[in-house]
Structure formats: structure tokens, C-alpha cells
PDB file of C-alpha atoms in Angstrom:
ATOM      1  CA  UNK A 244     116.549-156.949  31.178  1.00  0.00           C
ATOM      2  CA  UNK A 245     118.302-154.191  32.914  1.00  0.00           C
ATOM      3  CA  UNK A 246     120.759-151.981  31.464  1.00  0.00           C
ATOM      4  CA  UNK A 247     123.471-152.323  34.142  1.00  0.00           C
ATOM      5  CA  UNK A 248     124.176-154.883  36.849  1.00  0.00           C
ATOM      6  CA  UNK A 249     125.855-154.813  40.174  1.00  0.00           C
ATOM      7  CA  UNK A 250     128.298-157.733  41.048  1.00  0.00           C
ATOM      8  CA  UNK A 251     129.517-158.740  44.833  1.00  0.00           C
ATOM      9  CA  UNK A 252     132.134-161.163  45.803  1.00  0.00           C
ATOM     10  CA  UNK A 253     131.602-162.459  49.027  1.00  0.00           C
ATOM     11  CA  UNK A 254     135.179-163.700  48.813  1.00  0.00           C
ATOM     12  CA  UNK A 255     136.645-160.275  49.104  1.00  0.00           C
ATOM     13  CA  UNK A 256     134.312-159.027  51.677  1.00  0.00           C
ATOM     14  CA  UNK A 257     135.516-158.132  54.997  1.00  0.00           C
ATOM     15  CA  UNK A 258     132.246-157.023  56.534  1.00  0.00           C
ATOM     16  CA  UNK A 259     133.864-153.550  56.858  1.00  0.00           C
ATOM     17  CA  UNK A 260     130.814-151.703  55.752  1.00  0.00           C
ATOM     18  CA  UNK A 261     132.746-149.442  53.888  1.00  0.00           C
ATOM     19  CA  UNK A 262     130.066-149.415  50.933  1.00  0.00           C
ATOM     20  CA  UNK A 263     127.231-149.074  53.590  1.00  0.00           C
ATOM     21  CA  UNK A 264     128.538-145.284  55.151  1.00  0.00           C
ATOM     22  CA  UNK A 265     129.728-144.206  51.668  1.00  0.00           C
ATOM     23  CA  UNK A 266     125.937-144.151  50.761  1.00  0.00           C
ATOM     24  CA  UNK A 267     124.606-142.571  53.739  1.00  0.00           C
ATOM     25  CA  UNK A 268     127.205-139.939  53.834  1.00  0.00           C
ATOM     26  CA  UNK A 269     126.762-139.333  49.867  1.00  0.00           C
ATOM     27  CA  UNK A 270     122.855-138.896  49.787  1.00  0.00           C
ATOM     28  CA  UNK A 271     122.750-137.435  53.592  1.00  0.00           C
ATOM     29  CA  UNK A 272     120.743-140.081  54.905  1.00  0.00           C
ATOM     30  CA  UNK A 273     119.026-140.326  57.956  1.00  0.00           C
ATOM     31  CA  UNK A 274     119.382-142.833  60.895  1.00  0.00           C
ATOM     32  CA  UNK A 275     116.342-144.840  59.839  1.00  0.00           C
ATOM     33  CA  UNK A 276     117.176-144.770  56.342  1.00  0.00           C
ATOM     34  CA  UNK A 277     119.212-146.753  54.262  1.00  0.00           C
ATOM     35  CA  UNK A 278     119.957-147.807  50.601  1.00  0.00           C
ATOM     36  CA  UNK A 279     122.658-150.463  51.383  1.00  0.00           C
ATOM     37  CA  UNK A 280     122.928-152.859  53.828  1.00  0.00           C
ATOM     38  CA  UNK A 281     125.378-155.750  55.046  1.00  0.00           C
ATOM     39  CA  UNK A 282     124.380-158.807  56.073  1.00  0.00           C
ATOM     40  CA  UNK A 283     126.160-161.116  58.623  1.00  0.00           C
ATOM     41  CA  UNK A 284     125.166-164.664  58.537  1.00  0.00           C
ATOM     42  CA  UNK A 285     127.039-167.139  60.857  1.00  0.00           C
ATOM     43  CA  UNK A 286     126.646-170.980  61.705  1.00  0.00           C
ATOM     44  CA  UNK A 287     128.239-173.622  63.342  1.00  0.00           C
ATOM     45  CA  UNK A 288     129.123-175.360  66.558  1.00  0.00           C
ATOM     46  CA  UNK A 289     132.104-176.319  69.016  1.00  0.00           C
ATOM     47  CA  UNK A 290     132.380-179.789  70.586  1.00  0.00           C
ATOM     48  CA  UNK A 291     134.918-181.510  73.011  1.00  0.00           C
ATOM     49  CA  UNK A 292     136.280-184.973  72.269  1.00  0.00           C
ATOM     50  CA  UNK A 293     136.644-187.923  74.955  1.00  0.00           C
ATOM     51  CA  UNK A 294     140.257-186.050  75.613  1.00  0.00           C
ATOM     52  CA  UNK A 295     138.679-182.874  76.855  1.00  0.00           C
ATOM     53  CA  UNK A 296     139.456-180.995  73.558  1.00  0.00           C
ATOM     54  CA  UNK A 297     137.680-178.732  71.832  1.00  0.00           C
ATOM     55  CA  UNK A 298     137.004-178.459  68.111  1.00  0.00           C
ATOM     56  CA  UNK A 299     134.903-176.501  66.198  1.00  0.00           C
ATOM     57  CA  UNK A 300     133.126-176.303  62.557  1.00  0.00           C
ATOM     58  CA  UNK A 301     132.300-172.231  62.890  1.00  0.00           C
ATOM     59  CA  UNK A 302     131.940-170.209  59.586  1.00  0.00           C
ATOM     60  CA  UNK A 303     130.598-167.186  58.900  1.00  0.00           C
ATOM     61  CA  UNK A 304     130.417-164.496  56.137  1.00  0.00           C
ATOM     62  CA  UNK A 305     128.787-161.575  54.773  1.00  0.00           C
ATOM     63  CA  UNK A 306     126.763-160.261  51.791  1.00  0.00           C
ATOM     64  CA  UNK A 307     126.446-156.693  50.970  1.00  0.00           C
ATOM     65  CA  UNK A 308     122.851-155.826  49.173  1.00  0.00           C
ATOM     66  CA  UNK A 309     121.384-153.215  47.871  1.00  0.00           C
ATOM     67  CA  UNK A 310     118.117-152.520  45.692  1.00  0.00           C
ATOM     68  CA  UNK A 311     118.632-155.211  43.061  1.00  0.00           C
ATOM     69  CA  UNK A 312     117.002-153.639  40.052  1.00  0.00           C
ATOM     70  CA  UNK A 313     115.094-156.509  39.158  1.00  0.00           C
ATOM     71  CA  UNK A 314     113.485-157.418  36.449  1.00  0.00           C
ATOM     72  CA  UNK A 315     110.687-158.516  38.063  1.00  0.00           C
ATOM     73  CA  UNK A 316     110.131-155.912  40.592  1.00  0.00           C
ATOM     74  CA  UNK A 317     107.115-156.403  42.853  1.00  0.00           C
ATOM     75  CA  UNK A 318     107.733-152.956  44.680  1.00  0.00           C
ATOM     76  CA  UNK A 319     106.147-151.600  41.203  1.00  0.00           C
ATOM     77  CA  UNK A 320     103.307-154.008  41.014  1.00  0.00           C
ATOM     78  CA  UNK A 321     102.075-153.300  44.347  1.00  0.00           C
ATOM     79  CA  UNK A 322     103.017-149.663  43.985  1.00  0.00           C
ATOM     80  CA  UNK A 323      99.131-147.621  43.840  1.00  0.00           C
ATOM     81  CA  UNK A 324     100.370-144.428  42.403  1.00  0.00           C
ATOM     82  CA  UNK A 325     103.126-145.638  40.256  1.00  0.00           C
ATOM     83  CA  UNK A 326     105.721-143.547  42.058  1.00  0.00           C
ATOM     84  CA  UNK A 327     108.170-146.632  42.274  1.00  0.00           C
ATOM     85  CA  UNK A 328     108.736-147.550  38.839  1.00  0.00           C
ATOM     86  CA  UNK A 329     111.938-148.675  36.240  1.00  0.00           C
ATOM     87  CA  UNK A 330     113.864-145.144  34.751  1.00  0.00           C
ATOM     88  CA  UNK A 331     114.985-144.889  31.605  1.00  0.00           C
ATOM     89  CA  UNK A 332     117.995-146.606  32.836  1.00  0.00           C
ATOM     90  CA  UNK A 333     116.605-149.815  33.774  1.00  0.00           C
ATOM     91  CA  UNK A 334     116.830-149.013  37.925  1.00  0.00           C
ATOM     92  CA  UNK A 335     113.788-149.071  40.074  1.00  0.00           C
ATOM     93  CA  UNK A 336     112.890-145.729  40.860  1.00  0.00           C
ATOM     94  CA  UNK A 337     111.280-143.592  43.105  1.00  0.00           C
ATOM     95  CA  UNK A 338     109.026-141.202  41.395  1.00  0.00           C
ATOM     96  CA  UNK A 339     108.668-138.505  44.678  1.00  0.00           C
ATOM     97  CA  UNK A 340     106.392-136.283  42.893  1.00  0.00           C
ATOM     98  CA  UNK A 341     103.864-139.433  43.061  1.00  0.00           C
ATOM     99  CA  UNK A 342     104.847-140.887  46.227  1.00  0.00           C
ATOM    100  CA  UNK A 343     101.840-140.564  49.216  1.00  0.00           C
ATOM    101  CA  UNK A 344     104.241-142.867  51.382  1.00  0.00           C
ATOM    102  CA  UNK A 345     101.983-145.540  52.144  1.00  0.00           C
ATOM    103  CA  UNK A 346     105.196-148.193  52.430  1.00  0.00           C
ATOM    104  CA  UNK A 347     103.394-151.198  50.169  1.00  0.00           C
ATOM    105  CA  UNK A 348     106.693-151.334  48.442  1.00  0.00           C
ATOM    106  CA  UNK A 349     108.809-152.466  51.378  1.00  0.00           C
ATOM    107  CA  UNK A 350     106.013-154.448  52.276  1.00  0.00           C
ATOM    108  CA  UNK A 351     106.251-156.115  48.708  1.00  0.00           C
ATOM    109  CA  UNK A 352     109.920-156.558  48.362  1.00  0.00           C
ATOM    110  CA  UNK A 353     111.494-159.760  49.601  1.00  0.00           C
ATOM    111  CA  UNK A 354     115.232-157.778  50.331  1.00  0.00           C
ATOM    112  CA  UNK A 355     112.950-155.441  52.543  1.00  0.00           C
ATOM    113  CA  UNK A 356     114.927-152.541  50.124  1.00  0.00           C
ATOM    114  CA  UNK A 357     112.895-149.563  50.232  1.00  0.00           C
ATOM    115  CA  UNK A 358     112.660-147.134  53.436  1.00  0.00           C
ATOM    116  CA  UNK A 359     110.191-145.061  54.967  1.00  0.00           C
ATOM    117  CA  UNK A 360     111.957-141.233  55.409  1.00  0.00           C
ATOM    118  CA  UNK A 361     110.204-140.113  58.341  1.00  0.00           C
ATOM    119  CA  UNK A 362     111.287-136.358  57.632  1.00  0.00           C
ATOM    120  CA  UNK A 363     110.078-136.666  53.961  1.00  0.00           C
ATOM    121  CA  UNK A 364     107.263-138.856  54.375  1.00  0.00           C
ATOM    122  CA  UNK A 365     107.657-140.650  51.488  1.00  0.00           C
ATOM    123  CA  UNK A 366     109.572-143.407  50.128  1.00  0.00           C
ATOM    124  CA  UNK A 367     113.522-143.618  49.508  1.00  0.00           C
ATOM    125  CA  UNK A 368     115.393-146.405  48.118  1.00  0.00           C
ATOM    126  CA  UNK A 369     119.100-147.108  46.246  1.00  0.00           C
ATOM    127  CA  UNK A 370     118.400-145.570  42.477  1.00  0.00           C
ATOM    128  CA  UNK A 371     121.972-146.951  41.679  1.00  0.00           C
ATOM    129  CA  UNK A 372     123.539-143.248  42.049  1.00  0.00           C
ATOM    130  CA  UNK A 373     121.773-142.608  38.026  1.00  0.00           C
ATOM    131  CA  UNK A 374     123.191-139.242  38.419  1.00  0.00           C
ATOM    132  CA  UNK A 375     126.746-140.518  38.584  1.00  0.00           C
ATOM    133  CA  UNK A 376     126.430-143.567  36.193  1.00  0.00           C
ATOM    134  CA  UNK A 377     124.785-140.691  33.569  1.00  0.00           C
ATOM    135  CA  UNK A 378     128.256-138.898  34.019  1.00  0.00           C
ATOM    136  CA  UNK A 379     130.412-142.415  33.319  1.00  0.00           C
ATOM    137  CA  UNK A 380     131.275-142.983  37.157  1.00  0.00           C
ATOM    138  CA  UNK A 381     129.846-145.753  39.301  1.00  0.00           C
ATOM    139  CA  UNK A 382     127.764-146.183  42.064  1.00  0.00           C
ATOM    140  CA  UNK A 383     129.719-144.825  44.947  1.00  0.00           C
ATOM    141  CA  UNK A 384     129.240-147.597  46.727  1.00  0.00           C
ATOM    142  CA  UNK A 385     131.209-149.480  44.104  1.00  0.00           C
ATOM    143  CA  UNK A 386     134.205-146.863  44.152  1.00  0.00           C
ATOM    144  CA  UNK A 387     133.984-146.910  48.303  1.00  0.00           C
ATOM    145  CA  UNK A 388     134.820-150.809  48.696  1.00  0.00           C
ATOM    146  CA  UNK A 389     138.715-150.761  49.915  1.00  0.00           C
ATOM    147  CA  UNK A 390     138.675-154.787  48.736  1.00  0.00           C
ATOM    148  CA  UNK A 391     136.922-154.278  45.474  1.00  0.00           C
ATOM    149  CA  UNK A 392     134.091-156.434  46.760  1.00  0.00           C
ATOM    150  CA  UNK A 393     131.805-154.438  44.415  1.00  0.00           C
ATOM    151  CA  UNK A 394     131.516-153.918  40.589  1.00  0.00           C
ATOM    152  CA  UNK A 395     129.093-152.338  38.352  1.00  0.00           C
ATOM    153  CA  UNK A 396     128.644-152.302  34.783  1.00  0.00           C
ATOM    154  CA  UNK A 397     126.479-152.583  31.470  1.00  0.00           C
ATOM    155  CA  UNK A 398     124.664-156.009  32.219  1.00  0.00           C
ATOM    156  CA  UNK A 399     126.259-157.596  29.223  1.00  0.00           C
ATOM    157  CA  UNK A 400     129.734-156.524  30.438  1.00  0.00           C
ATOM    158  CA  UNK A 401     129.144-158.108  33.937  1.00  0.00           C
ATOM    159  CA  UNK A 402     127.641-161.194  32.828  1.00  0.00           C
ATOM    160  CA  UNK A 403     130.549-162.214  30.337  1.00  0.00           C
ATOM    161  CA  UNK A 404     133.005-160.915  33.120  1.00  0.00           C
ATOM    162  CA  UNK A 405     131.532-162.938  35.600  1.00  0.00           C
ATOM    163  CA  UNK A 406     128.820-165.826  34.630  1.00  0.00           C
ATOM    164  CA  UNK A 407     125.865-166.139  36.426  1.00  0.00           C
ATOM    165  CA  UNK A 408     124.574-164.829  39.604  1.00  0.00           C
ATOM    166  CA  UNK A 409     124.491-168.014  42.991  1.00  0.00           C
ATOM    167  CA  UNK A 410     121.709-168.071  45.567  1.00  0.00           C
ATOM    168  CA  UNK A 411     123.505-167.012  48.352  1.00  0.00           C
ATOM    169  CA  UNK A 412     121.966-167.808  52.463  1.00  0.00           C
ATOM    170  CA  UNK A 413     120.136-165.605  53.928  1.00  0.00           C
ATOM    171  CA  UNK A 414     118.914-163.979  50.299  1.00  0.00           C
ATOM    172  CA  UNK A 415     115.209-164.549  49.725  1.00  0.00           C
ATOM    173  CA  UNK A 416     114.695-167.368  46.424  1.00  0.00           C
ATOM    174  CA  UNK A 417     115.528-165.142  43.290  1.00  0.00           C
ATOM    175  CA  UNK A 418     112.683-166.830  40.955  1.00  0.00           C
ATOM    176  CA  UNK A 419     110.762-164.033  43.224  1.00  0.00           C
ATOM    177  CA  UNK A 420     111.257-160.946  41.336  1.00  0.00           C
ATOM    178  CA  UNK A 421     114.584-162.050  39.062  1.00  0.00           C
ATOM    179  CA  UNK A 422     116.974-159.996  40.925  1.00  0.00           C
ATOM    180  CA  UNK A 423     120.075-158.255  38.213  1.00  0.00           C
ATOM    181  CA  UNK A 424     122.655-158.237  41.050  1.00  0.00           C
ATOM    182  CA  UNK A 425     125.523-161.362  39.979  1.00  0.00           C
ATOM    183  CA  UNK A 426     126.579-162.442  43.562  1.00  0.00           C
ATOM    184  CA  UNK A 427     129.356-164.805  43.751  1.00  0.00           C
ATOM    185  CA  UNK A 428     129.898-167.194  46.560  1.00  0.00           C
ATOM    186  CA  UNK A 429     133.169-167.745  49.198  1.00  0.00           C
ATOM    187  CA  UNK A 430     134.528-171.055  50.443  1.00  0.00           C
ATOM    188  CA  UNK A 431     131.946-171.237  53.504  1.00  0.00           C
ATOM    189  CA  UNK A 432     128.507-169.701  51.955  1.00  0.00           C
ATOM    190  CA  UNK A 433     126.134-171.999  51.747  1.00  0.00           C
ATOM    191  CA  UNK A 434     123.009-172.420  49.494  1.00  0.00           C
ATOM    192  CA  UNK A 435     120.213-170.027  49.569  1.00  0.00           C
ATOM    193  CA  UNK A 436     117.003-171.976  51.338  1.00  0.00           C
ATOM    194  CA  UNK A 437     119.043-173.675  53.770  1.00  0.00           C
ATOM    195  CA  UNK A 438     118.696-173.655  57.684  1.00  0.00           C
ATOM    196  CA  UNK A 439     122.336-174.357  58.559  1.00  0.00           C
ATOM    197  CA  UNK A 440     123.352-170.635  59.912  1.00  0.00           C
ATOM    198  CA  UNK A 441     121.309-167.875  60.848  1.00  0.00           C
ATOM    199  CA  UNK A 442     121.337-163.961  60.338  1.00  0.00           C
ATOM    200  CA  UNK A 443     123.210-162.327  63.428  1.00  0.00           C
ATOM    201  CA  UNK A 444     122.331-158.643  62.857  1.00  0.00           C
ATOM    202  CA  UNK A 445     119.001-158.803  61.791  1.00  0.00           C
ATOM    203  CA  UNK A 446     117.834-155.218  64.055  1.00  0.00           C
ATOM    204  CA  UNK A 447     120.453-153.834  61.181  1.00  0.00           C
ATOM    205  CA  UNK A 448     119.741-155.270  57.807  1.00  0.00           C
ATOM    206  CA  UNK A 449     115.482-155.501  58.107  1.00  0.00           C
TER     207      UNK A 449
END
């Protein structure tokens, strides 16, 4: 089990992408690259009555996501240098000393997490900020969100605090590779593995 745990309330979060820029900006990341991304997932319909009215059943929220730290990380398994591997801190790593950038990793992981850095030719991905959790501050991520959308903590903290993690739509099934993150639902999510919305920014997020 990992050490620490991230937590998201879709409840509190505007879509703002607050969290998102805070990470580029902090580890200067390029265009192509990115450690944290929000997605927007929409569904519904509007229809007009016998009066001419029109009503409508539209929802829509978001889920911010980052590398989940997972306890059962396939990014490692497929990994054939071990460059992407768990730190002594429990997060999934990228090891660039070992990394030829061959991109089996993102192929691997179901939240399509890692990134190619065309510059670097190698491999980057979200190592939780481990330089700023080593020094007792969070993820900055975590300290960006203006709606406190975000937490982070030791994973025994963040369970008790919060209970277990819900399958949230559009998130791939978490029996995959055991994701750590606890995400907790608002009024209008809907189950993970359902068809009823769709993702309206894929071009971002994948």
C-alpha cells in the first residue's frame, strides 16, 4: 500500500484548472507535457412538451487526475529497463538515468498518465512533488486548488478522513491497477462503466 494518498472532491470542483497550470508552471513543463489533467464529462438532453416548452435533464462535471500511485501499477510491469518504478515513498517514479523513452508506460496505463518529453526524449510523469512532501509541504497542486478540491496525506490519514475511494465516469475500472487516489462523487456523477455522458475535451485530457 502506498505511503500517501491524494483525495478529490468533485463536489468542490469548478473545472477552473487551477491545479492543472500550478504543475506546469512549477516543473516548467512543456506544451505536450503534462502531469495533471481535468476532465470534463457532460450528458444529457433537452425536449419540448405538447405546449412548445422546453425542458432539459443536462448535467455535467469534472474530475481532476493525476498519476494515481497505484498499487498495482502496470506502467512498471511493462516498463523494459525498470526506469518507471515505486520510490522509497510509495509514488511511481521515473528513474531518467534508465529511461530509453520507448513510451510502453503510457501505452500500459489505463489514465494515459505518463508523457513523452519531446525535448528530453524520455519519459515524464506526476512523482507527487517527493521533493516537497520530503520537506512536510504538499503537492502543489494540492496547495493551488482555490476550492480545496484537493487533499493529500499519509494514506491512513486520508482513508479515516474520508472512507473509501467511488468509481467515478469517465475513470477506467480501478480493479485495473488499484489506483491510491480516494475520489469522492457530486450530486450528478454517475457510476464508472456507464454510457450515459461522454468526455467533451478528450484532445486535452488523452
Amino acid at each position: 500500500m502506498a505511503d500517501y494518498t491524494f483525495y478529490f472532491d468533485a463536489s468542490r470542483c469548478t473545472g477552473c484548472k487551477t491545479c492543472e497550470l500550478a504543475c506546469k508552471d512549477y516543473h516548467d513543463l512543456s506544451p505536450e507535457v503534462a502531469f495533471r489533467k481535468v476532465y470534463e464529462y457532460e450528458g444529457g438532453e433537452f425536449s419540448q412538451d405538447a405546449n412548445g416548452c422546453w425542458t432539459h435533464n443536462v448535467w455535467g462535471y469534472y474530475t481532476s487526475v493525476n498519476c494515481n500511485h497505484c498499487d498495482n501499477p502496470v506502467c512498471t510491469q511493462v516498463c523494459p529497463t525498470g526506469a518507471m518504478h515505486k520510490d522509497d515513498m510509495g509514488f511511481v517514479s521515473v528513474d531518467h538515468d534508465r529511461c530509453v523513452g520507448c513510451k510502453y508506460c503510457s501505452m500500459a496505463c489505463p489514465y494515459n498518465v505518463p508523457s513523452f518529453d519531446q525535448e528530453l526524449g524520455q519519459m515524464r510523469k506526476c512523482d507527487a512533488c517527493a521533493n516537497r512532501v520530503a520537506n512536510g509541504e504538499n503537492p502543489i497542486c494540492v496547495d493551488a486548488c482555490p476550492l480545496y478540491a484537493l487533499d493529500f496525506g499519509p494514506t491512513s490519514e486520508m482513508k479515516a478522513k474520508y472512507g473509501d475511494s467511488e468509481w467515478l465516469a469517465p475513470m477506467p475500472d480501478p480493479s485495473l491497477t488499484n489506483p491510491t487516489t480516494i475520489f469522492k462523487a457530486c450530486p450528478v456523477s454517475k457510476n464508472g462503466g456507464t454510457d450515459e455522458g461522454e468526455l467533451v475535451n478528450p484532445k486535452e485530457v488523452m
